[in-house]
Amino acid sequence: IAVAHSAFNILCTALLLPMSGVLEAVAKKIIPDAKTSEKDVELDERLLDTPPLALESCRRVTAEMGELSVSAMKESIKILTLYTDKLAEDIREKEEKTDRYEDMLGTYLVKLSSNRVSDADSAEVTELLKMIGDFERISDHAEELRQKGLSFSEAAMDELRSLTGAVGEILDLSMDAFVRSDLEAAAKVEPLEQVVDDLKESMRTRHMIRLQRGECSIDAGFVWSDLLTDLERVADHCSNIAGCVLDAARNNVGLHEALREFRVDNQEFMDQYDRFAGRYALSDMNDQITI
Protein backbone atom coordinates (compact mmCIF):
# COMPACT_ATOMS: atom_id res chain seq x y z
CA ILE A 1 0.00 0.00 0.00
CA ALA A 2 2.84 2.41 0.87
CA VAL A 3 4.65 1.72 -2.41
CA ALA A 4 1.45 2.20 -4.43
CA HIS A 5 0.67 5.44 -2.60
CA SER A 6 4.19 6.79 -3.15
CA ALA A 7 4.15 5.78 -6.82
CA PHE A 8 0.79 7.51 -7.32
CA ASN A 9 2.05 10.75 -5.71
CA ILE A 10 5.26 10.75 -7.74
CA LEU A 11 3.35 10.12 -10.97
CA CYS A 12 0.86 12.93 -10.24
CA THR A 13 3.71 15.31 -9.41
CA ALA A 14 5.54 14.45 -12.62
CA LEU A 15 2.37 14.99 -14.67
CA LEU A 16 1.40 18.30 -13.03
CA LEU A 17 4.87 19.84 -12.70
CA PRO A 18 4.88 21.33 -16.24
CA MET A 19 1.48 22.85 -15.46
CA SER A 20 2.58 24.56 -12.22
CA GLY A 21 2.43 28.07 -13.70
CA VAL A 22 -1.07 27.53 -15.07
CA LEU A 23 -2.25 26.02 -11.77
CA GLU A 24 -0.85 29.02 -9.86
CA ALA A 25 -2.68 31.45 -12.14
CA VAL A 26 -5.93 29.50 -11.78
CA ALA A 27 -5.56 29.42 -7.99
CA LYS A 28 -5.03 33.20 -7.84
CA LYS A 29 -8.04 33.72 -10.08
CA ILE A 30 -10.31 31.53 -7.96
CA ILE A 31 -9.04 32.81 -4.60
CA PRO A 32 -7.69 36.38 -5.03
CA ASP A 33 -5.46 37.93 -2.40
CA ALA A 34 -7.39 39.64 0.33
CA LYS A 35 -7.41 43.39 -0.10
CA THR A 36 -6.01 45.13 2.95
CA SER A 37 -5.81 48.83 3.50
CA GLU A 38 -2.52 50.60 3.02
CA LYS A 39 -2.59 51.63 6.67
CA ASP A 40 -2.85 48.03 7.88
CA VAL A 41 -0.02 46.94 5.60
CA GLU A 42 2.38 49.76 6.39
CA LEU A 43 1.98 50.53 10.10
CA ASP A 44 1.06 48.11 12.86
CA GLU A 45 -0.73 49.79 15.77
CA ARG A 46 0.39 46.98 18.07
CA LEU A 47 3.85 48.55 17.91
CA LEU A 48 2.56 51.72 19.59
CA ASP A 49 3.27 50.10 22.95
CA THR A 50 6.93 49.80 21.91
CA PRO A 51 7.88 53.34 20.78
CA PRO A 52 11.39 52.53 19.42
CA LEU A 53 9.95 49.86 17.10
CA ALA A 54 7.05 52.11 16.11
CA LEU A 55 9.46 54.95 15.28
CA GLU A 56 11.63 52.66 13.20
CA SER A 57 8.55 51.62 11.23
CA CYS A 58 7.60 55.28 10.80
CA ARG A 59 11.05 56.16 9.52
CA ARG A 60 10.85 53.36 6.96
CA VAL A 61 7.44 54.48 5.71
CA THR A 62 8.53 58.14 5.69
CA ALA A 63 11.51 57.16 3.54
CA GLU A 64 9.13 55.44 1.11
CA MET A 65 6.98 58.58 1.08
CA GLY A 66 10.05 60.71 0.42
CA GLU A 67 11.15 58.53 -2.48
CA LEU A 68 7.67 58.86 -3.98
CA SER A 69 7.55 62.64 -3.67
CA VAL A 70 11.08 63.09 -5.05
CA SER A 71 10.31 60.75 -7.95
CA ALA A 72 7.13 62.69 -8.71
CA MET A 73 9.05 65.97 -8.64
CA LYS A 74 11.76 64.70 -10.97
CA GLU A 75 9.15 63.41 -13.38
CA SER A 76 7.44 66.80 -13.25
CA ILE A 77 10.72 68.47 -14.18
CA LYS A 78 11.07 66.03 -17.06
CA ILE A 79 7.51 66.65 -18.25
CA LEU A 80 8.28 70.34 -18.68
CA THR A 81 10.16 69.47 -21.87
CA LEU A 82 8.80 66.02 -22.76
CA TYR A 83 5.09 65.58 -22.08
CA THR A 84 3.46 62.15 -22.25
CA ASP A 85 0.07 61.03 -20.94
CA LYS A 86 1.70 58.10 -19.14
CA LEU A 87 4.17 60.35 -17.33
CA ALA A 88 1.39 62.77 -16.35
CA GLU A 89 -0.73 59.93 -14.96
CA ASP A 90 2.24 58.53 -13.04
CA ILE A 91 2.85 61.93 -11.40
CA ARG A 92 -0.81 62.23 -10.43
CA GLU A 93 -0.86 58.73 -8.90
CA LYS A 94 2.31 59.37 -6.90
CA GLU A 95 0.94 62.67 -5.60
CA GLU A 96 -2.27 60.97 -4.45
CA LYS A 97 -0.33 58.15 -2.81
CA THR A 98 1.89 60.68 -1.02
CA ASP A 99 -1.23 62.34 0.37
CA ARG A 100 -2.38 58.98 1.75
CA TYR A 101 1.05 58.43 3.30
CA GLU A 102 0.87 61.81 5.02
CA ASP A 103 -2.57 61.07 6.50
CA MET A 104 -1.50 57.61 7.64
CA LEU A 105 1.81 58.71 9.16
CA GLY A 106 0.36 61.84 10.76
CA THR A 107 -2.40 59.91 12.51
CA TYR A 108 0.00 57.19 13.66
CA LEU A 109 2.61 59.64 14.99
CA VAL A 110 -0.01 61.60 16.93
CA LYS A 111 -1.20 58.36 18.55
CA LEU A 112 2.39 57.47 19.35
CA SER A 113 3.10 60.84 20.95
CA SER A 114 0.08 60.39 23.25
CA ASN A 115 1.80 57.34 24.79
CA ARG A 116 4.56 57.56 27.32
CA VAL A 117 7.67 58.14 25.24
CA SER A 118 11.16 59.29 26.14
CA ASP A 119 12.33 62.83 25.41
CA ALA A 120 14.49 61.52 22.55
CA ASP A 121 11.58 59.60 21.02
CA SER A 122 9.29 62.61 21.43
CA ALA A 123 11.82 64.80 19.60
CA GLU A 124 12.01 62.27 16.76
CA VAL A 125 8.21 62.19 16.49
CA THR A 126 8.25 65.98 16.13
CA GLU A 127 10.95 65.87 13.44
CA LEU A 128 9.10 63.19 11.48
CA LEU A 129 5.87 65.19 11.60
CA LYS A 130 7.75 68.16 10.13
CA MET A 131 9.34 66.06 7.41
CA ILE A 132 6.21 64.31 6.19
CA GLY A 133 4.63 67.74 5.72
CA ASP A 134 7.58 68.83 3.60
CA PHE A 135 7.56 65.62 1.53
CA GLU A 136 3.83 66.04 0.92
CA ARG A 137 4.29 69.63 -0.24
CA ILE A 138 7.04 68.54 -2.66
CA SER A 139 4.58 66.14 -4.27
CA ASP A 140 1.96 68.93 -4.38
CA HIS A 141 4.38 71.14 -6.29
CA ALA A 142 5.05 68.23 -8.63
CA GLU A 143 1.34 68.07 -9.43
CA GLU A 144 1.23 71.85 -9.94
CA LEU A 145 4.13 71.66 -12.39
CA ARG A 146 2.38 68.85 -14.27
CA GLN A 147 -0.67 71.05 -14.83
CA LYS A 148 1.24 74.00 -16.29
CA GLY A 149 1.10 74.54 -20.03
CA LEU A 150 4.53 75.69 -21.20
CA SER A 151 5.68 77.26 -24.42
CA PHE A 152 9.04 78.97 -23.99
CA SER A 153 11.99 79.76 -26.24
CA GLU A 154 15.23 77.82 -26.16
CA ALA A 155 16.89 80.69 -24.27
CA ALA A 156 14.28 80.52 -21.53
CA MET A 157 14.49 76.73 -21.43
CA ASP A 158 18.26 77.03 -21.06
CA GLU A 159 17.73 79.15 -17.96
CA LEU A 160 15.15 76.66 -16.72
CA ARG A 161 17.60 73.78 -17.15
CA SER A 162 20.01 75.51 -14.77
CA LEU A 163 17.31 75.91 -12.14
CA THR A 164 15.86 72.40 -12.52
CA GLY A 165 19.37 70.94 -12.37
CA ALA A 166 19.92 72.64 -9.02
CA VAL A 167 16.51 71.51 -7.77
CA GLY A 168 17.20 67.93 -8.86
CA GLU A 169 20.46 67.91 -6.91
CA ILE A 170 18.94 69.42 -3.78
CA LEU A 171 16.22 66.73 -3.87
CA ASP A 172 18.90 64.02 -3.96
CA LEU A 173 20.92 65.63 -1.17
CA SER A 174 17.91 66.01 1.13
CA MET A 175 16.88 62.38 0.58
CA ASP A 176 20.42 61.15 1.27
CA ALA A 177 20.49 63.29 4.40
CA PHE A 178 17.26 61.75 5.70
CA VAL A 179 17.55 58.12 4.60
CA ARG A 180 21.24 57.71 5.53
CA SER A 181 21.39 60.34 8.30
CA ASP A 182 24.13 61.85 6.14
CA LEU A 183 25.19 65.07 7.86
CA GLU A 184 27.62 65.95 5.05
CA ALA A 185 24.79 65.83 2.50
CA ALA A 186 22.54 67.82 4.85
CA ALA A 187 25.18 70.54 5.19
CA LYS A 188 25.28 70.95 1.40
CA VAL A 189 21.55 71.57 1.15
CA GLU A 190 21.52 75.07 2.64
CA PRO A 191 24.11 76.67 0.32
CA LEU A 192 22.42 75.03 -2.67
CA GLU A 193 19.04 76.32 -1.46
CA GLN A 194 20.54 79.83 -1.43
CA VAL A 195 21.74 79.30 -5.01
CA VAL A 196 18.19 78.28 -6.02
CA ASP A 197 16.82 81.45 -4.38
CA ASP A 198 19.34 83.58 -6.27
CA LEU A 199 18.59 81.81 -9.55
CA LYS A 200 14.88 82.45 -9.12
CA GLU A 201 15.42 86.16 -8.50
CA SER A 202 17.83 86.46 -11.41
CA MET A 203 15.47 84.65 -13.78
CA ARG A 204 12.56 86.80 -12.64
CA THR A 205 14.62 89.95 -13.30
CA ARG A 206 15.60 88.67 -16.74
CA HIS A 207 11.96 88.07 -17.53
CA MET A 208 11.07 91.65 -16.55
CA ILE A 209 13.78 92.95 -18.89
CA ARG A 210 12.44 90.84 -21.75
CA LEU A 211 8.94 92.03 -20.95
CA GLN A 212 10.04 95.69 -21.09
CA ARG A 213 11.71 95.03 -24.43
CA GLY A 214 8.52 93.47 -25.75
CA GLU A 215 10.33 90.19 -26.24
CA CYS A 216 7.84 88.02 -24.35
CA SER A 217 4.12 87.88 -23.64
CA ILE A 218 2.42 88.71 -20.36
CA ASP A 219 0.58 85.36 -20.38
CA ALA A 220 3.85 83.44 -20.70
CA GLY A 221 5.24 85.61 -17.93
CA PHE A 222 2.51 84.55 -15.48
CA VAL A 223 3.27 80.88 -16.10
CA TRP A 224 7.01 81.58 -15.84
CA SER A 225 6.59 83.32 -12.49
CA ASP A 226 4.46 80.48 -11.06
CA LEU A 227 6.97 77.93 -12.30
CA LEU A 228 9.90 79.70 -10.61
CA THR A 229 7.93 79.98 -7.37
CA ASP A 230 7.07 76.25 -7.36
CA LEU A 231 10.69 75.22 -7.92
CA GLU A 232 12.00 77.64 -5.29
CA ARG A 233 9.52 76.32 -2.74
CA VAL A 234 10.62 72.75 -3.42
CA ALA A 235 14.14 73.83 -2.46
CA ASP A 236 12.73 75.42 0.71
CA HIS A 237 11.13 72.12 1.70
CA CYS A 238 14.41 70.32 1.05
CA SER A 239 16.10 72.84 3.34
CA ASN A 240 13.49 72.07 6.02
CA ILE A 241 14.23 68.34 5.73
CA ALA A 242 18.00 68.86 5.97
CA GLY A 243 17.44 71.19 8.92
CA CYS A 244 15.50 68.49 10.74
CA VAL A 245 18.35 66.02 10.16
CA LEU A 246 20.95 68.45 11.51
CA ASP A 247 18.77 69.47 14.45
CA ALA A 248 18.20 65.81 15.35
CA ALA A 249 21.93 65.13 15.24
CA ARG A 250 22.53 68.02 17.64
CA ASN A 251 19.50 67.22 19.80
CA ASN A 252 17.96 70.60 18.97
CA VAL A 253 14.19 70.89 19.13
CA GLY A 254 14.07 74.46 17.79
CA LEU A 255 13.28 75.12 14.15
CA HIS A 256 16.46 74.75 12.07
CA GLU A 257 18.86 76.07 14.69
CA ALA A 258 21.67 74.11 13.06
CA LEU A 259 21.03 75.70 9.65
CA ARG A 260 21.02 79.20 11.08
CA GLU A 261 24.33 78.52 12.80
CA PHE A 262 25.72 77.04 9.57
CA ARG A 263 24.94 80.23 7.62
CA VAL A 264 26.58 82.73 10.01
CA ASP A 265 30.23 83.53 9.29
CA ASN A 266 30.85 80.04 7.94
CA GLN A 267 33.58 79.62 5.35
CA GLU A 268 32.40 76.11 4.49
CA PHE A 269 28.98 77.52 3.61
CA MET A 270 30.53 80.14 1.34
CA ASP A 271 32.80 77.59 -0.35
CA GLN A 272 29.87 75.27 -1.04
CA TYR A 273 27.79 78.20 -2.25
CA ASP A 274 30.51 79.29 -4.70
CA ARG A 275 30.82 75.76 -6.09
CA PHE A 276 27.07 75.39 -6.64
CA ALA A 277 26.74 78.93 -8.03
CA GLY A 278 29.44 78.18 -10.59
CA ARG A 279 27.86 74.86 -11.53
CA TYR A 280 24.41 76.32 -12.18
CA ALA A 281 25.37 79.78 -13.48
CA LEU A 282 23.06 81.29 -16.08
CA SER A 283 24.32 82.19 -19.54
CA ASP A 284 24.97 85.80 -20.53
CA MET A 285 21.74 87.76 -20.92
CA ASN A 286 23.04 89.30 -24.16
CA ASP A 287 23.11 85.86 -25.79
CA GLN A 288 19.43 85.17 -25.08
CA ILE A 289 16.39 85.56 -27.25
CA THR A 290 12.75 85.88 -26.31
CA ILE A 291 10.48 83.69 -24.21
Coordinates of C-alpha atoms in Angstrom, one line a residue:
I1 CA 0.0 0.0 0.0
A2 CA 2.8 2.4 0.9
V3 CA 4.6 1.7 -2.4
A4 CA 1.5 2.2 -4.4
H5 CA 0.7 5.4 -2.6
S6 CA 4.2 6.8 -3.1
A7 CA 4.2 5.8 -6.8
F8 CA 0.8 7.5 -7.3
N9 CA 2.1 10.7 -5.7
I10 CA 5.3 10.7 -7.7
L11 CA 3.3 10.1 -11.0
C12 CA 0.9 12.9 -10.2
T13 CA 3.7 15.3 -9.4
A14 CA 5.5 14.4 -12.6
L15 CA 2.4 15.0 -14.7
L16 CA 1.4 18.3 -13.0
L17 CA 4.9 19.8 -12.7
P18 CA 4.9 21.3 -16.2
M19 CA 1.5 22.9 -15.5
S20 CA 2.6 24.6 -12.2
G21 CA 2.4 28.1 -13.7
V22 CA -1.1 27.5 -15.1
L23 CA -2.3 26.0 -11.8
E24 CA -0.9 29.0 -9.9
A25 CA -2.7 31.4 -12.1
V26 CA -5.9 29.5 -11.8
A27 CA -5.6 29.4 -8.0
K28 CA -5.0 33.2 -7.8
K29 CA -8.0 33.7 -10.1
I30 CA -10.3 31.5 -8.0
I31 CA -9.0 32.8 -4.6
P32 CA -7.7 36.4 -5.0
D33 CA -5.5 37.9 -2.4
A34 CA -7.4 39.6 0.3
K35 CA -7.4 43.4 -0.1
T36 CA -6.0 45.1 3.0
S37 CA -5.8 48.8 3.5
E38 CA -2.5 50.6 3.0
K39 CA -2.6 51.6 6.7
D40 CA -2.9 48.0 7.9
V41 CA 0.0 46.9 5.6
E42 CA 2.4 49.8 6.4
L43 CA 2.0 50.5 10.1
D44 CA 1.1 48.1 12.9
E45 CA -0.7 49.8 15.8
R46 CA 0.4 47.0 18.1
L47 CA 3.8 48.6 17.9
L48 CA 2.6 51.7 19.6
D49 CA 3.3 50.1 22.9
T50 CA 6.9 49.8 21.9
P51 CA 7.9 53.3 20.8
P52 CA 11.4 52.5 19.4
L53 CA 9.9 49.9 17.1
A54 CA 7.0 52.1 16.1
L55 CA 9.5 55.0 15.3
E56 CA 11.6 52.7 13.2
S57 CA 8.6 51.6 11.2
C58 CA 7.6 55.3 10.8
R59 CA 11.0 56.2 9.5
R60 CA 10.8 53.4 7.0
V61 CA 7.4 54.5 5.7
T62 CA 8.5 58.1 5.7
A63 CA 11.5 57.2 3.5
E64 CA 9.1 55.4 1.1
M65 CA 7.0 58.6 1.1
G66 CA 10.0 60.7 0.4
E67 CA 11.2 58.5 -2.5
L68 CA 7.7 58.9 -4.0
S69 CA 7.6 62.6 -3.7
V70 CA 11.1 63.1 -5.0
S71 CA 10.3 60.8 -7.9
A72 CA 7.1 62.7 -8.7
M73 CA 9.0 66.0 -8.6
K74 CA 11.8 64.7 -11.0
E75 CA 9.2 63.4 -13.4
S76 CA 7.4 66.8 -13.3
I77 CA 10.7 68.5 -14.2
K78 CA 11.1 66.0 -17.1
I79 CA 7.5 66.6 -18.2
L80 CA 8.3 70.3 -18.7
T81 CA 10.2 69.5 -21.9
L82 CA 8.8 66.0 -22.8
Y83 CA 5.1 65.6 -22.1
T84 CA 3.5 62.2 -22.3
D85 CA 0.1 61.0 -20.9
K86 CA 1.7 58.1 -19.1
L87 CA 4.2 60.4 -17.3
A88 CA 1.4 62.8 -16.3
E89 CA -0.7 59.9 -15.0
D90 CA 2.2 58.5 -13.0
I91 CA 2.9 61.9 -11.4
R92 CA -0.8 62.2 -10.4
E93 CA -0.9 58.7 -8.9
K94 CA 2.3 59.4 -6.9
E95 CA 0.9 62.7 -5.6
E96 CA -2.3 61.0 -4.5
K97 CA -0.3 58.1 -2.8
T98 CA 1.9 60.7 -1.0
D99 CA -1.2 62.3 0.4
R100 CA -2.4 59.0 1.8
Y101 CA 1.0 58.4 3.3
E102 CA 0.9 61.8 5.0
D103 CA -2.6 61.1 6.5
M104 CA -1.5 57.6 7.6
L105 CA 1.8 58.7 9.2
G106 CA 0.4 61.8 10.8
T107 CA -2.4 59.9 12.5
Y108 CA 0.0 57.2 13.7
L109 CA 2.6 59.6 15.0
V110 CA 0.0 61.6 16.9
K111 CA -1.2 58.4 18.6
L112 CA 2.4 57.5 19.4
S113 CA 3.1 60.8 20.9
S114 CA 0.1 60.4 23.3
N115 CA 1.8 57.3 24.8
R116 CA 4.6 57.6 27.3
V117 CA 7.7 58.1 25.2
S118 CA 11.2 59.3 26.1
D119 CA 12.3 62.8 25.4
A120 CA 14.5 61.5 22.6
D121 CA 11.6 59.6 21.0
S122 CA 9.3 62.6 21.4
A123 CA 11.8 64.8 19.6
E124 CA 12.0 62.3 16.8
V125 CA 8.2 62.2 16.5
T126 CA 8.2 66.0 16.1
E127 CA 10.9 65.9 13.4
L128 CA 9.1 63.2 11.5
L129 CA 5.9 65.2 11.6
K130 CA 7.8 68.2 10.1
M131 CA 9.3 66.1 7.4
I132 CA 6.2 64.3 6.2
G133 CA 4.6 67.7 5.7
D134 CA 7.6 68.8 3.6
F135 CA 7.6 65.6 1.5
E136 CA 3.8 66.0 0.9
R137 CA 4.3 69.6 -0.2
I138 CA 7.0 68.5 -2.7
S139 CA 4.6 66.1 -4.3
D140 CA 2.0 68.9 -4.4
H141 CA 4.4 71.1 -6.3
A142 CA 5.1 68.2 -8.6
E143 CA 1.3 68.1 -9.4
E144 CA 1.2 71.8 -9.9
L145 CA 4.1 71.7 -12.4
R146 CA 2.4 68.8 -14.3
Q147 CA -0.7 71.0 -14.8
K148 CA 1.2 74.0 -16.3
G149 CA 1.1 74.5 -20.0
L150 CA 4.5 75.7 -21.2
S151 CA 5.7 77.3 -24.4
F152 CA 9.0 79.0 -24.0
S153 CA 12.0 79.8 -26.2
E154 CA 15.2 77.8 -26.2
A155 CA 16.9 80.7 -24.3
A156 CA 14.3 80.5 -21.5
M157 CA 14.5 76.7 -21.4
D158 CA 18.3 77.0 -21.1
E159 CA 17.7 79.1 -18.0
L160 CA 15.2 76.7 -16.7
R161 CA 17.6 73.8 -17.1
S162 CA 20.0 75.5 -14.8
L163 CA 17.3 75.9 -12.1
T164 CA 15.9 72.4 -12.5
G165 CA 19.4 70.9 -12.4
A166 CA 19.9 72.6 -9.0
V167 CA 16.5 71.5 -7.8
G168 CA 17.2 67.9 -8.9
E169 CA 20.5 67.9 -6.9
I170 CA 18.9 69.4 -3.8
L171 CA 16.2 66.7 -3.9
D172 CA 18.9 64.0 -4.0
L173 CA 20.9 65.6 -1.2
S174 CA 17.9 66.0 1.1
M175 CA 16.9 62.4 0.6
D176 CA 20.4 61.2 1.3
A177 CA 20.5 63.3 4.4
F178 CA 17.3 61.8 5.7
V179 CA 17.6 58.1 4.6
R180 CA 21.2 57.7 5.5
S181 CA 21.4 60.3 8.3
D182 CA 24.1 61.9 6.1
L183 CA 25.2 65.1 7.9
E184 CA 27.6 65.9 5.0
A185 CA 24.8 65.8 2.5
A186 CA 22.5 67.8 4.9
A187 CA 25.2 70.5 5.2
K188 CA 25.3 70.9 1.4
V189 CA 21.6 71.6 1.1
E190 CA 21.5 75.1 2.6
P191 CA 24.1 76.7 0.3
L192 CA 22.4 75.0 -2.7
E193 CA 19.0 76.3 -1.5
Q194 CA 20.5 79.8 -1.4
V195 CA 21.7 79.3 -5.0
V196 CA 18.2 78.3 -6.0
D197 CA 16.8 81.5 -4.4
D198 CA 19.3 83.6 -6.3
L199 CA 18.6 81.8 -9.6
K200 CA 14.9 82.4 -9.1
E201 CA 15.4 86.2 -8.5
S202 CA 17.8 86.5 -11.4
M203 CA 15.5 84.6 -13.8
R204 CA 12.6 86.8 -12.6
T205 CA 14.6 90.0 -13.3
R206 CA 15.6 88.7 -16.7
H207 CA 12.0 88.1 -17.5
M208 CA 11.1 91.7 -16.6
I209 CA 13.8 92.9 -18.9
R210 CA 12.4 90.8 -21.8
L211 CA 8.9 92.0 -21.0
Q212 CA 10.0 95.7 -21.1
R213 CA 11.7 95.0 -24.4
G214 CA 8.5 93.5 -25.7
E215 CA 10.3 90.2 -26.2
C216 CA 7.8 88.0 -24.3
S217 CA 4.1 87.9 -23.6
I218 CA 2.4 88.7 -20.4
D219 CA 0.6 85.4 -20.4
A220 CA 3.8 83.4 -20.7
G221 CA 5.2 85.6 -17.9
F222 CA 2.5 84.5 -15.5
V223 CA 3.3 80.9 -16.1
W224 CA 7.0 81.6 -15.8
S225 CA 6.6 83.3 -12.5
D226 CA 4.5 80.5 -11.1
L227 CA 7.0 77.9 -12.3
L228 CA 9.9 79.7 -10.6
T229 CA 7.9 80.0 -7.4
D230 CA 7.1 76.3 -7.4
L231 CA 10.7 75.2 -7.9
E232 CA 12.0 77.6 -5.3
R233 CA 9.5 76.3 -2.7
V234 CA 10.6 72.8 -3.4
A235 CA 14.1 73.8 -2.5
D236 CA 12.7 75.4 0.7
H237 CA 11.1 72.1 1.7
C238 CA 14.4 70.3 1.1
S239 CA 16.1 72.8 3.3
N240 CA 13.5 72.1 6.0
I241 CA 14.2 68.3 5.7
A242 CA 18.0 68.9 6.0
G243 CA 17.4 71.2 8.9
C244 CA 15.5 68.5 10.7
V245 CA 18.4 66.0 10.2
L246 CA 21.0 68.5 11.5
D247 CA 18.8 69.5 14.5
A248 CA 18.2 65.8 15.4
A249 CA 21.9 65.1 15.2
R250 CA 22.5 68.0 17.6
N251 CA 19.5 67.2 19.8
N252 CA 18.0 70.6 19.0
V253 CA 14.2 70.9 19.1
G254 CA 14.1 74.5 17.8
L255 CA 13.3 75.1 14.1
H256 CA 16.5 74.8 12.1
E257 CA 18.9 76.1 14.7
A258 CA 21.7 74.1 13.1
L259 CA 21.0 75.7 9.7
R260 CA 21.0 79.2 11.1
E261 CA 24.3 78.5 12.8
F262 CA 25.7 77.0 9.6
R263 CA 24.9 80.2 7.6
V264 CA 26.6 82.7 10.0
D265 CA 30.2 83.5 9.3
N266 CA 30.8 80.0 7.9
Q267 CA 33.6 79.6 5.3
E268 CA 32.4 76.1 4.5
F269 CA 29.0 77.5 3.6
M270 CA 30.5 80.1 1.3
D271 CA 32.8 77.6 -0.3
Q272 CA 29.9 75.3 -1.0
Y273 CA 27.8 78.2 -2.3
D274 CA 30.5 79.3 -4.7
R275 CA 30.8 75.8 -6.1
F276 CA 27.1 75.4 -6.6
A277 CA 26.7 78.9 -8.0
G278 CA 29.4 78.2 -10.6
R279 CA 27.9 74.9 -11.5
Y280 CA 24.4 76.3 -12.2
A281 CA 25.4 79.8 -13.5
L282 CA 23.1 81.3 -16.1
S283 CA 24.3 82.2 -19.5
D284 CA 25.0 85.8 -20.5
M285 CA 21.7 87.8 -20.9
N286 CA 23.0 89.3 -24.2
D287 CA 23.1 85.9 -25.8
Q288 CA 19.4 85.2 -25.1
I289 CA 16.4 85.6 -27.3
T290 CA 12.8 85.9 -26.3
I291 CA 10.5 83.7 -24.2

